[in-house]
Short mmCIF file of N, CA and C in Angstrom, two decimals:
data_model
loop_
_atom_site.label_atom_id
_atom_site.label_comp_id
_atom_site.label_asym_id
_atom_site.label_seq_id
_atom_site.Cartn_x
_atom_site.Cartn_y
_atom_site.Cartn_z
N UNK M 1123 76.43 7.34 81.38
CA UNK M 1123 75.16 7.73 80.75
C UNK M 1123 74.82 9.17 81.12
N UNK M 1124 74.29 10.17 79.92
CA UNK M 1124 74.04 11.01 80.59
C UNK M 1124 72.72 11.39 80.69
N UNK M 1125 72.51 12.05 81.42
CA UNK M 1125 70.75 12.48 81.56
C UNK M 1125 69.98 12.75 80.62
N UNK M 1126 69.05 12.46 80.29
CA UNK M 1126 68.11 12.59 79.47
C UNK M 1126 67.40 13.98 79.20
N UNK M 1127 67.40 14.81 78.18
CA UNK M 1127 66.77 16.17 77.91
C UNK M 1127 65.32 15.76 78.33
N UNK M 1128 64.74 17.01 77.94
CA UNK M 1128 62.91 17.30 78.24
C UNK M 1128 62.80 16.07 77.39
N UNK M 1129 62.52 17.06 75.85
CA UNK M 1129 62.53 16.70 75.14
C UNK M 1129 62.37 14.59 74.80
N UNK M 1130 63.69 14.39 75.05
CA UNK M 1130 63.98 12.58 75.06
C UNK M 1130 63.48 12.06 76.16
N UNK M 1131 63.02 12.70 77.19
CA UNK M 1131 62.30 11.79 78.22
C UNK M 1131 60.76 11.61 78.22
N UNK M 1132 60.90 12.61 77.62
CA UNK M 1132 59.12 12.88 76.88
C UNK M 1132 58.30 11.60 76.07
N UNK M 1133 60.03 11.26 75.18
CA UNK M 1133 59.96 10.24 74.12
C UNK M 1133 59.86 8.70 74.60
N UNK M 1134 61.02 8.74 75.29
CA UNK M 1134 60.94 7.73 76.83
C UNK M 1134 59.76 7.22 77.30
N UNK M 1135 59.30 8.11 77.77
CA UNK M 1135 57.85 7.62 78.84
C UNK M 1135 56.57 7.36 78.01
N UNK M 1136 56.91 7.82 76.95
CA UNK M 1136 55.42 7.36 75.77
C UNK M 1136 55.27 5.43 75.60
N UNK M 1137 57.25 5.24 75.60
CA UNK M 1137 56.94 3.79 75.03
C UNK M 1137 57.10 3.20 76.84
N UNK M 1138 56.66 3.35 77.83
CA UNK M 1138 56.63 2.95 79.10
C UNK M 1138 54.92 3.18 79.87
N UNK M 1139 54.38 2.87 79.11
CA UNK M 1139 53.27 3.42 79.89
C UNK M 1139 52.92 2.87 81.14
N UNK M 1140 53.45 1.72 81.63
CA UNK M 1140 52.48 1.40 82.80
C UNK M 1140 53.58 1.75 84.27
N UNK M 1141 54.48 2.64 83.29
CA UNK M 1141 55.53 2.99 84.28
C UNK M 1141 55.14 4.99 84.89
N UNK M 1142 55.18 5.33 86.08
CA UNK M 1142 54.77 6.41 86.30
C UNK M 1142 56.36 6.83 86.93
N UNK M 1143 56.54 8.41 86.60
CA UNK M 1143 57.35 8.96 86.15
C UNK M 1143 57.21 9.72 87.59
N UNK M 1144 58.17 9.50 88.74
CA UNK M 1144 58.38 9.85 90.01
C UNK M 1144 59.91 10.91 90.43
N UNK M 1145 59.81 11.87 90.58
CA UNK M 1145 60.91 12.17 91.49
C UNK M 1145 61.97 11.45 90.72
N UNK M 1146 62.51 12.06 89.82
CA UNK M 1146 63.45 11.53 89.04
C UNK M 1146 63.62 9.98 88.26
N UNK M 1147 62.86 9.45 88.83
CA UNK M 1147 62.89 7.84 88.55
C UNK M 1147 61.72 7.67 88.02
N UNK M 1148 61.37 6.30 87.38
CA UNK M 1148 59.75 5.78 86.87
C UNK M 1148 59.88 4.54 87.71
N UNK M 1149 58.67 4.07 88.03
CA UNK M 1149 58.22 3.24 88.95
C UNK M 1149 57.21 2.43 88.35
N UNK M 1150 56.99 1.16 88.58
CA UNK M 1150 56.08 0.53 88.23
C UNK M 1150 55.35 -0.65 89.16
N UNK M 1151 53.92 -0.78 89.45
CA UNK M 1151 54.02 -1.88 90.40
C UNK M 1151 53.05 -3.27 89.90
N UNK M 1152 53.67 -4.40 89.86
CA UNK M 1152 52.79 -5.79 89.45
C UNK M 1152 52.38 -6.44 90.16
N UNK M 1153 51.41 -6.91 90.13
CA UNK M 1153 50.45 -7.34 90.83
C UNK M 1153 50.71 -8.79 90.67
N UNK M 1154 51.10 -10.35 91.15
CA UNK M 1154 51.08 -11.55 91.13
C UNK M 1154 50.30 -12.28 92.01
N UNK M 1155 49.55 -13.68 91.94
CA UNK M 1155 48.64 -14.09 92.38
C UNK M 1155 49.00 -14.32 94.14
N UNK M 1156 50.09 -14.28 94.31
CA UNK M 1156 50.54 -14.43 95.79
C UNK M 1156 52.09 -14.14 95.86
N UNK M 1157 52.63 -14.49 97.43
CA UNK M 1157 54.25 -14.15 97.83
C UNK M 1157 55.24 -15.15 96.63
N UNK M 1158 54.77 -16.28 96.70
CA UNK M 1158 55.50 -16.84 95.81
C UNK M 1158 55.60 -17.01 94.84
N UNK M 1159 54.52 -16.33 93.85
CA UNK M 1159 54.62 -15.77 92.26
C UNK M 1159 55.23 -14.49 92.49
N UNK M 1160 54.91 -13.79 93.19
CA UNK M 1160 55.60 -12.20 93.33
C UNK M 1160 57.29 -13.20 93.59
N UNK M 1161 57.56 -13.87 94.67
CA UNK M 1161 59.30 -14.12 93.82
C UNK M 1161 59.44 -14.62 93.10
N UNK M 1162 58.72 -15.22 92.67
CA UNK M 1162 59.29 -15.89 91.52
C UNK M 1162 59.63 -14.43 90.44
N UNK M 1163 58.32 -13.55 90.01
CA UNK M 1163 58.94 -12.35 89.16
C UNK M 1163 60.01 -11.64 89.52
N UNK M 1164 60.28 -11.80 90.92
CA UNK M 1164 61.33 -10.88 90.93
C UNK M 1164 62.90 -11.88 90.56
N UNK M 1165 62.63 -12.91 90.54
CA UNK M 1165 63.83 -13.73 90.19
C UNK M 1165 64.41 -13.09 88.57
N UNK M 1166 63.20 -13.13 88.06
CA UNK M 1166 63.32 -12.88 86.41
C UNK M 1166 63.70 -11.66 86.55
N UNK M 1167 63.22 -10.41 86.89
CA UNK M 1167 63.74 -9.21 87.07
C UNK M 1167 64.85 -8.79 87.63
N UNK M 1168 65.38 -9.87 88.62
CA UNK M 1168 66.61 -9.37 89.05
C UNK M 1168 68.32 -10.62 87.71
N UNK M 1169 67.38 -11.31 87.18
CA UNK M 1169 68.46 -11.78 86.05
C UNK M 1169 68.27 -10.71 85.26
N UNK M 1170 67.38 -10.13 84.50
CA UNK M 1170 67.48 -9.35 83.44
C UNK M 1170 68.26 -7.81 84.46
N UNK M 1171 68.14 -7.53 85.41
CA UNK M 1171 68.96 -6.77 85.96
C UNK M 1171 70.84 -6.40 86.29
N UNK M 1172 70.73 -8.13 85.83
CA UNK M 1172 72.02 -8.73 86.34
C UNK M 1172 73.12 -8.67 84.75
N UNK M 1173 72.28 -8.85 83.91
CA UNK M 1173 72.30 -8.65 82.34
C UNK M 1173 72.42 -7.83 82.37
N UNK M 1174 71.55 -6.30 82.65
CA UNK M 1174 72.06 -4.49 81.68
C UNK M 1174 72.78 -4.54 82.70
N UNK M 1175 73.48 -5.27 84.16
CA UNK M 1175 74.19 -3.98 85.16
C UNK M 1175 73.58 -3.07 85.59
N UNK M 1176 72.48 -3.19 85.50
CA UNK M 1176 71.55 -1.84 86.04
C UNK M 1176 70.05 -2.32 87.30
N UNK M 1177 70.40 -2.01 88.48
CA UNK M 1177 69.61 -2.57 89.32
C UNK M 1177 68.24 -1.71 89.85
N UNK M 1178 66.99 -2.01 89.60
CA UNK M 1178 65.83 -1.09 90.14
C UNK M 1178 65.81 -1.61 91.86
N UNK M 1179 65.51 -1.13 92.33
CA UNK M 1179 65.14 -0.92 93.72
C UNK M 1179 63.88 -1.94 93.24
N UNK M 1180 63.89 -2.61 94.05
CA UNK M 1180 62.45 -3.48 94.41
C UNK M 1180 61.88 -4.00 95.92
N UNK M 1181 60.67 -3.85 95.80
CA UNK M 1181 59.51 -3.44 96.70
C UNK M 1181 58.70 -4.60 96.63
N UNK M 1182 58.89 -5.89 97.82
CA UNK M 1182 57.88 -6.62 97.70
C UNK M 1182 56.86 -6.73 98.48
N UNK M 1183 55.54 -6.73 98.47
CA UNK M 1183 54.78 -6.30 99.47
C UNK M 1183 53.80 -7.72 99.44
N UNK M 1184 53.92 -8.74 99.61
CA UNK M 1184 53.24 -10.19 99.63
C UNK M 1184 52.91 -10.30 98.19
N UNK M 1185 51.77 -9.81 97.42
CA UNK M 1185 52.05 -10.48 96.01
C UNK M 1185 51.75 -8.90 95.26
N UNK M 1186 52.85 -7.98 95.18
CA UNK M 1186 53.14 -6.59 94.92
C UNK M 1186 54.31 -6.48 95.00
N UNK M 1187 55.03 -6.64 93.70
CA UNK M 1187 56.42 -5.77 93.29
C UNK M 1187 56.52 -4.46 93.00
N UNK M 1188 57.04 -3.59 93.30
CA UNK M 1188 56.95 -1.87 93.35
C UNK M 1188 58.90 -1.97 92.97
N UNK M 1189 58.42 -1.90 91.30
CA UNK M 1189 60.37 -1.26 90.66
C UNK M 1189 60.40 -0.09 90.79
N UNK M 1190 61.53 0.34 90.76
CA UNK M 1190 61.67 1.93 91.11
C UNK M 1190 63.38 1.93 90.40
N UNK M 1191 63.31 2.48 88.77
CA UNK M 1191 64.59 2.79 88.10
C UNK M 1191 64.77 4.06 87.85
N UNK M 1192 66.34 4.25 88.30
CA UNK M 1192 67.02 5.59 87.92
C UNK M 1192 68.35 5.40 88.10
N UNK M 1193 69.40 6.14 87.40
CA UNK M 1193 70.58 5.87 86.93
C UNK M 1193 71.33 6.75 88.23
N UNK M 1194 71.77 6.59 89.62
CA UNK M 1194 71.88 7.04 90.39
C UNK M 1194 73.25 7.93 89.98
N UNK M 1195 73.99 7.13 89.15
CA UNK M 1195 75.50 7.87 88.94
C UNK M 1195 75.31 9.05 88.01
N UNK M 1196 73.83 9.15 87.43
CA UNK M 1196 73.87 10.49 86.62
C UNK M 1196 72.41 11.28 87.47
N UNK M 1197 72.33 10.53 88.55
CA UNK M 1197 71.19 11.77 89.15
C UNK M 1197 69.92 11.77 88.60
N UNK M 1198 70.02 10.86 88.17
CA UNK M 1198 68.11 10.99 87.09
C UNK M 1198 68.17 9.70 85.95
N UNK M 1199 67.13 10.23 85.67
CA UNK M 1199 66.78 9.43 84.67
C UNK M 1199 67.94 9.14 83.22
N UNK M 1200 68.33 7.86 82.63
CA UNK M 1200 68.74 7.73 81.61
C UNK M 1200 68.52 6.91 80.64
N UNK M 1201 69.29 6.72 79.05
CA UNK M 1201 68.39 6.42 78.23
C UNK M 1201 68.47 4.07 79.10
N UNK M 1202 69.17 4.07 79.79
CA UNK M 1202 69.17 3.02 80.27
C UNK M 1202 68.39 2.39 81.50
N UNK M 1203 68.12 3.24 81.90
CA UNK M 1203 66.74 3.20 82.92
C UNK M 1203 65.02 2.66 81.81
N UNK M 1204 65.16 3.46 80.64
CA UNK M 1204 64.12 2.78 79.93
C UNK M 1204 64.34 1.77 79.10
N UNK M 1205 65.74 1.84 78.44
CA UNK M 1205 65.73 0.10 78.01
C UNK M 1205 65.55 -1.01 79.21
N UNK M 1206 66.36 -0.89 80.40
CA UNK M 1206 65.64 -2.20 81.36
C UNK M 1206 64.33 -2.13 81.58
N UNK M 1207 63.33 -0.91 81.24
CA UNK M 1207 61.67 -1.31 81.68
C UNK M 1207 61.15 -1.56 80.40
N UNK M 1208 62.09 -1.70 79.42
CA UNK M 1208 61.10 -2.09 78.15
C UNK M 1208 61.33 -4.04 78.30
N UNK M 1209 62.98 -4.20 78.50
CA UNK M 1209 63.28 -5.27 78.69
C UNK M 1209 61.80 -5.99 79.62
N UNK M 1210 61.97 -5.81 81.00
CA UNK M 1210 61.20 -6.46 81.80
C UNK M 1210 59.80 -5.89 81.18
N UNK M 1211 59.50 -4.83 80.78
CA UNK M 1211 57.77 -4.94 80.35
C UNK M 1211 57.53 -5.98 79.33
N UNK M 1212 58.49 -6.50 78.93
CA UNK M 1212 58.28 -7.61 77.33
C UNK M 1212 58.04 -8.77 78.37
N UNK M 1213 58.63 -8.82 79.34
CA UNK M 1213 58.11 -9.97 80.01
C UNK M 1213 57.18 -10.41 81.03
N UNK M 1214 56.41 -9.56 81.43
CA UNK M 1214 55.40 -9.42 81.75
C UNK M 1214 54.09 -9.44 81.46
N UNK O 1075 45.95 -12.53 115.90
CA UNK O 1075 47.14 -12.54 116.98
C UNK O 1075 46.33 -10.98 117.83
N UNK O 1076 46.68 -10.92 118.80
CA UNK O 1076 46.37 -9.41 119.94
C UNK O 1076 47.62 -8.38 119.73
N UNK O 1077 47.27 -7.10 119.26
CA UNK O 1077 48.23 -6.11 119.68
C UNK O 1077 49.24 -6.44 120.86
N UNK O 1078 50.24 -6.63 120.88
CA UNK O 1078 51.22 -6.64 122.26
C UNK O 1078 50.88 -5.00 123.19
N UNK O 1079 50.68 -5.20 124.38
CA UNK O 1079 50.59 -3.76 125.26
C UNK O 1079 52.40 -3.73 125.30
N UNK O 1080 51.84 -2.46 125.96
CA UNK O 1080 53.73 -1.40 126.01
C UNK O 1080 54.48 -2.30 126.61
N UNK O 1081 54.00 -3.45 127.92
CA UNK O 1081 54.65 -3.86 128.55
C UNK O 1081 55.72 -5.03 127.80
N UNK O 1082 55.10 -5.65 126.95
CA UNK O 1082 55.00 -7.10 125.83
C UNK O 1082 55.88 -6.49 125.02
N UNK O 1083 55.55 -5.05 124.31
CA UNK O 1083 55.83 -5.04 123.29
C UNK O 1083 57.83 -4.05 123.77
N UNK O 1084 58.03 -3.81 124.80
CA UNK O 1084 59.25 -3.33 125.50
C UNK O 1084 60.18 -4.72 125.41
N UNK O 1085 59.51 -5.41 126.21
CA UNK O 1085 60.20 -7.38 126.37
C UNK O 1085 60.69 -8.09 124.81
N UNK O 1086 59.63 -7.44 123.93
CA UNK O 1086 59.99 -8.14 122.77
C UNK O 1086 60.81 -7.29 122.04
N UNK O 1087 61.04 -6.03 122.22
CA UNK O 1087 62.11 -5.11 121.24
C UNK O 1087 63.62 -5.42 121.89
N UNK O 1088 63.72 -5.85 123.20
CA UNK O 1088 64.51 -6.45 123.67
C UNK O 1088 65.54 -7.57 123.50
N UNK O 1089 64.51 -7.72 122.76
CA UNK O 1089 64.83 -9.67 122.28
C UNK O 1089 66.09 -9.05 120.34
N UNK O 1090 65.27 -7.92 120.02
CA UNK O 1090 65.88 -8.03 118.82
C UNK O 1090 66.21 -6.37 118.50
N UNK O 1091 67.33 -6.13 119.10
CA UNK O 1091 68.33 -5.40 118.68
C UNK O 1091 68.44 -4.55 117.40
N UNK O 1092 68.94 -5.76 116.71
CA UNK O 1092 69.01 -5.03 115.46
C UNK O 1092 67.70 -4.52 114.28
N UNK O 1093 66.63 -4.81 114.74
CA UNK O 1093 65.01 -4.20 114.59
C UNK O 1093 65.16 -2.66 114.98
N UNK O 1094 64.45 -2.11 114.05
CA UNK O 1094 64.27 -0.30 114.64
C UNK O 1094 62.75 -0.30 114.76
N UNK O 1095 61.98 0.29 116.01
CA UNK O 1095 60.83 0.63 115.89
C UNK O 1095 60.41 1.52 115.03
N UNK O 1096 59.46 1.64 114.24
CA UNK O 1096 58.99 2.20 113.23
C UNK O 1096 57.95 2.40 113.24
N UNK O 1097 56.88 3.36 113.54
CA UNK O 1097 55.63 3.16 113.03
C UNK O 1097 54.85 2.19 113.18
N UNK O 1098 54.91 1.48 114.37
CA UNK O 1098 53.83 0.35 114.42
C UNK O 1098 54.53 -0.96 113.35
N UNK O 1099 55.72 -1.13 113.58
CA UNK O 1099 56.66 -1.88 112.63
C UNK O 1099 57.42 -2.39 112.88
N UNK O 1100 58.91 -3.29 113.01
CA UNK O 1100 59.88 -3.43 113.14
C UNK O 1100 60.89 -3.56 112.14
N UNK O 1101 61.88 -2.93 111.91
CA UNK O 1101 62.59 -2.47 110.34
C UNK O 1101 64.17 -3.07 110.58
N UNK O 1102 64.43 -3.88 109.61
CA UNK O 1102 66.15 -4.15 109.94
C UNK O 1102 66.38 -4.30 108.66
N UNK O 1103 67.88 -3.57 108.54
CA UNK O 1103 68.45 -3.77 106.93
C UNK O 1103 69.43 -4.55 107.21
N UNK O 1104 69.96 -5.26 106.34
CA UNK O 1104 70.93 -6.35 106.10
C UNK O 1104 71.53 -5.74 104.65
N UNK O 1105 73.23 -6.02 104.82
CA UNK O 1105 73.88 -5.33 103.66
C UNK O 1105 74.89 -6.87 103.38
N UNK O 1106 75.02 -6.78 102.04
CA UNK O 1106 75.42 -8.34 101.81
C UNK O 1106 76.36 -7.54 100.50
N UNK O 1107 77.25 -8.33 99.91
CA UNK O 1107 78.54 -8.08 99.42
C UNK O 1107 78.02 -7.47 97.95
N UNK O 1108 77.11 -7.69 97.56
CA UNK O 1108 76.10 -7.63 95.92
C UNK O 1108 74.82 -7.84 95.92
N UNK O 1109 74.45 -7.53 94.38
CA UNK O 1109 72.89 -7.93 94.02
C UNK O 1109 72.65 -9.04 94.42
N UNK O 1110 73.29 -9.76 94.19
CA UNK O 1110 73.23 -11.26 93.83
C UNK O 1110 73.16 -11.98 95.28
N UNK O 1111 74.53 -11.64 96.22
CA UNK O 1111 74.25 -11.95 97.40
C UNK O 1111 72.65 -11.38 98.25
N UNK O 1112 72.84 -10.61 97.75
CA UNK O 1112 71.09 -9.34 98.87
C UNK O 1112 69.96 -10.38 98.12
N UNK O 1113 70.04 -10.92 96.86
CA UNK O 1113 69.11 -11.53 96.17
C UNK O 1113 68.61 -13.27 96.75
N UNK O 1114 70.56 -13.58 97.25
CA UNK O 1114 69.84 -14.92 98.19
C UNK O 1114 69.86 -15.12 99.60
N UNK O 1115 69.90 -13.91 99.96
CA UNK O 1115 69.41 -13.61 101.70
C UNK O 1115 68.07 -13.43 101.35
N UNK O 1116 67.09 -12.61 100.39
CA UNK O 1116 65.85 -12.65 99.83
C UNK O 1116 65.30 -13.84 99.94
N UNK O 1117 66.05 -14.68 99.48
CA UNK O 1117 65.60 -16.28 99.08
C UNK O 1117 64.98 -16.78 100.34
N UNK O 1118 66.13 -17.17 101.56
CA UNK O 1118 66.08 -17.49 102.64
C UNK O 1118 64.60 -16.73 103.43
N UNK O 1119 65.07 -15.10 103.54
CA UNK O 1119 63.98 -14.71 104.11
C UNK O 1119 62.62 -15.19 103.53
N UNK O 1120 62.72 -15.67 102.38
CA UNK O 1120 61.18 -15.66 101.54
C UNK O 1120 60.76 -17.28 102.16
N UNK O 1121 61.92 -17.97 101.91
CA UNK O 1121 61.11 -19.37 102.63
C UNK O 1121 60.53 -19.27 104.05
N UNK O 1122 61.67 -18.42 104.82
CA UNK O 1122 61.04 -18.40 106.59
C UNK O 1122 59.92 -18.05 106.23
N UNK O 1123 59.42 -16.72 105.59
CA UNK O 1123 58.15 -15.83 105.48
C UNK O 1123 56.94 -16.81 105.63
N UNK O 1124 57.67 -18.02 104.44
CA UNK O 1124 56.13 -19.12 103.96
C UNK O 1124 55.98 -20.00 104.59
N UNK O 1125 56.76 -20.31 105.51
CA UNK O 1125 56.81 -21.31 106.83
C UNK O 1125 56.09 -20.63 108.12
N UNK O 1126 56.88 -19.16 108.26
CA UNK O 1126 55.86 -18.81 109.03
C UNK O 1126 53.97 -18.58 108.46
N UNK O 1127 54.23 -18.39 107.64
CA UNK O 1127 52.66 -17.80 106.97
C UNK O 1127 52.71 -16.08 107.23
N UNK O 1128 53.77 -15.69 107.25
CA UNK O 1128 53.79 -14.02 107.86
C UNK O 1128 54.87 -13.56 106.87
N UNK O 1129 54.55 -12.21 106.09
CA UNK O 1129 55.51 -11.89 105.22
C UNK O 1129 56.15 -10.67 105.60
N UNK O 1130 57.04 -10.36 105.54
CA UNK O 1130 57.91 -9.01 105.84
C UNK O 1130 57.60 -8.23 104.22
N UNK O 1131 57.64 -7.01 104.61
CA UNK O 1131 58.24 -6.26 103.15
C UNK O 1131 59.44 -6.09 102.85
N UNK O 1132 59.55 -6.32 101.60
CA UNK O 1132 61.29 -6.64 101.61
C UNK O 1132 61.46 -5.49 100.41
N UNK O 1133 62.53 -4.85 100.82
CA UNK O 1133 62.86 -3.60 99.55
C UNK O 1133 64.32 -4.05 99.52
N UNK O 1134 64.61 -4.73 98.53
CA UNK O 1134 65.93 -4.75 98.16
C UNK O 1134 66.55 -3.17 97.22
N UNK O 1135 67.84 -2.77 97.91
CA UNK O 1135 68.33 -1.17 96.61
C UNK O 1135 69.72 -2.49 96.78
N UNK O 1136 70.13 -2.73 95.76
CA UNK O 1136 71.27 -3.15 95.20
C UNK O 1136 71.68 -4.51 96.27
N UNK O 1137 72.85 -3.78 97.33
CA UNK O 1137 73.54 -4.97 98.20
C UNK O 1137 72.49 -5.02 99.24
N UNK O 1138 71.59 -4.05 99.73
CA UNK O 1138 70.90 -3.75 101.00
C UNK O 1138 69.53 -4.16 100.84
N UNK O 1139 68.90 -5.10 101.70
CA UNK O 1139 67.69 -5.37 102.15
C UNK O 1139 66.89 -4.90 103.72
N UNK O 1140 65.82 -4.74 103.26
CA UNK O 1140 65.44 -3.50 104.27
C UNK O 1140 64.10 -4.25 104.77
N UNK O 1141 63.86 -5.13 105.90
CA UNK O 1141 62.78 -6.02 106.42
C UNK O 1141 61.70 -5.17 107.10
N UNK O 1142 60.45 -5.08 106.83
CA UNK O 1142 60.01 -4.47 107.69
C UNK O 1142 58.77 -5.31 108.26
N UNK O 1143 58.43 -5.25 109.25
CA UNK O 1143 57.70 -6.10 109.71
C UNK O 1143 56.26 -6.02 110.66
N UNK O 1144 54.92 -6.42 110.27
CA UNK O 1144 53.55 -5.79 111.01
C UNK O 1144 52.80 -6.76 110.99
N UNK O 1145 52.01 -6.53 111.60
CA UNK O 1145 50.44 -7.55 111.74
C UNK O 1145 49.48 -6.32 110.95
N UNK O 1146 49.34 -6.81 109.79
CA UNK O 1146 48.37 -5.77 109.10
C UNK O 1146 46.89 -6.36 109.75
N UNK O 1147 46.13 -7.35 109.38
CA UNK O 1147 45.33 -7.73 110.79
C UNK O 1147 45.03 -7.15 111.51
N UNK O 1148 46.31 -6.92 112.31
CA UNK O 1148 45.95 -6.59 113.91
C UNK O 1148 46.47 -4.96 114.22
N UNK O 1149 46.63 -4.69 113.17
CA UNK O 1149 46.57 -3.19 112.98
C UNK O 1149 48.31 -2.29 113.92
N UNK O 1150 49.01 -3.77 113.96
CA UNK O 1150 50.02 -3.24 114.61
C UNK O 1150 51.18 -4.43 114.85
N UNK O 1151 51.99 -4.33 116.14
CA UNK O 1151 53.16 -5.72 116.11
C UNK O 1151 52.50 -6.52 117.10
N UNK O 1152 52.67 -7.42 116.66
CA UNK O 1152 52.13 -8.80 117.53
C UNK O 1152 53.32 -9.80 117.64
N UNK O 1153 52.93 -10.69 118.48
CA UNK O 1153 54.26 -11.81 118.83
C UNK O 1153 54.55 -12.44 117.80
N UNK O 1154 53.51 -12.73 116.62
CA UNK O 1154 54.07 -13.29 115.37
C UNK O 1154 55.14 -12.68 114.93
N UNK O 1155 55.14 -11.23 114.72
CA UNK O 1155 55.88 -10.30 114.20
C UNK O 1155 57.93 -10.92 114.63
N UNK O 1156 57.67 -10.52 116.01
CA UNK O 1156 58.98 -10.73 116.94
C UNK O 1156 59.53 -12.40 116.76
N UNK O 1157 58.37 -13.06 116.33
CA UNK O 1157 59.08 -14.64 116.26
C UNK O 1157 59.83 -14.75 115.10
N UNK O 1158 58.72 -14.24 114.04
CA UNK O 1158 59.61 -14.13 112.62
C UNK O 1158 60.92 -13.27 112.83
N UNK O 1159 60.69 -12.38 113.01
CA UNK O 1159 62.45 -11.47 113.47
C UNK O 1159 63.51 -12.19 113.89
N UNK O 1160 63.22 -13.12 114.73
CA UNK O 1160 63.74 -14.02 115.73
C UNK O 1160 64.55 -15.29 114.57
N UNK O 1161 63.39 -15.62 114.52
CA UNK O 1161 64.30 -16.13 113.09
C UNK O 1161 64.84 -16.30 112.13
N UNK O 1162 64.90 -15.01 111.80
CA UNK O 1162 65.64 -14.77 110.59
C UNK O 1162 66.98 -14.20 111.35
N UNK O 1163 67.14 -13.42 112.34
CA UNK O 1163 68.40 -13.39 112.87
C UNK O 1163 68.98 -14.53 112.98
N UNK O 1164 68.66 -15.35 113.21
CA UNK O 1164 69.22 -16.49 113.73
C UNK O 1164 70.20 -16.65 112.72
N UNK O 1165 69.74 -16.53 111.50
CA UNK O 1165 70.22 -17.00 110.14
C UNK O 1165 70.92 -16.29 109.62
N UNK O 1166 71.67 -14.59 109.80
CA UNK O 1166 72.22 -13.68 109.34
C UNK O 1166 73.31 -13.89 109.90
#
């Protein structure tokens, strides 16, 4: 994959909104009613992860998931970093 | 639970090795063969967590899980902290 221009990341982050755009990566964090709804989402997130081949860093903080995607083999952001947060934002 | 003093809290870093002091914390990563494997060492840690009633933060990046561990409470590490540690080594 290769990195994403200005331009296409611009385009990117319009259809991601609840995702904030960090230090090369976008990040997003969900809020679940406790530890064991927070795993349970991350169960779902790490199958749909397991599906593109593409793994976000995840952050569980008792009922606070903190994703954190970026395509490490191209150094930044790619156009596959935002299909998995559109994937998991549909399910959320 | 009471802050552990320097003396308590020396005796109990003792006990667990593979813990790094951190910031009023105790931090151990565990590296497992894949997602998938790092995903059901997650598992495990998540049941101890709910047995103890004490949750670690867990940042899974791919094969690597990264435990970190506090008495938010008590504004620091307490013996809860070191028991949970305690047992989850047991299990690695």
């Amino acid at each position: 994959m290769d990195l994403l221009t200005e331009e296409a990341l611009a385009l990117e982050l319009a259809t991601v909104p609840d995702w904030a755009h960090v230090d090369g990566s976008i990040r997003r964090t969900v809020t679940r009613a406790d530890f064991r709804a927070a795993l349970l989402y991350v169960g779902v997130v790490a199958y749909l992860a397991e599906e593109a081949n593409h793994h976000p860093d995840i952050l569980i903080r008792w009922n606070k998931v903190t994703l954190t995607l970026s395509t490490h083999s191209a150094g930044g952001l790619t156009a596959t970093d935002f299909t998995l947060a559109r994937t998991i934002d549909a399910l959320t």
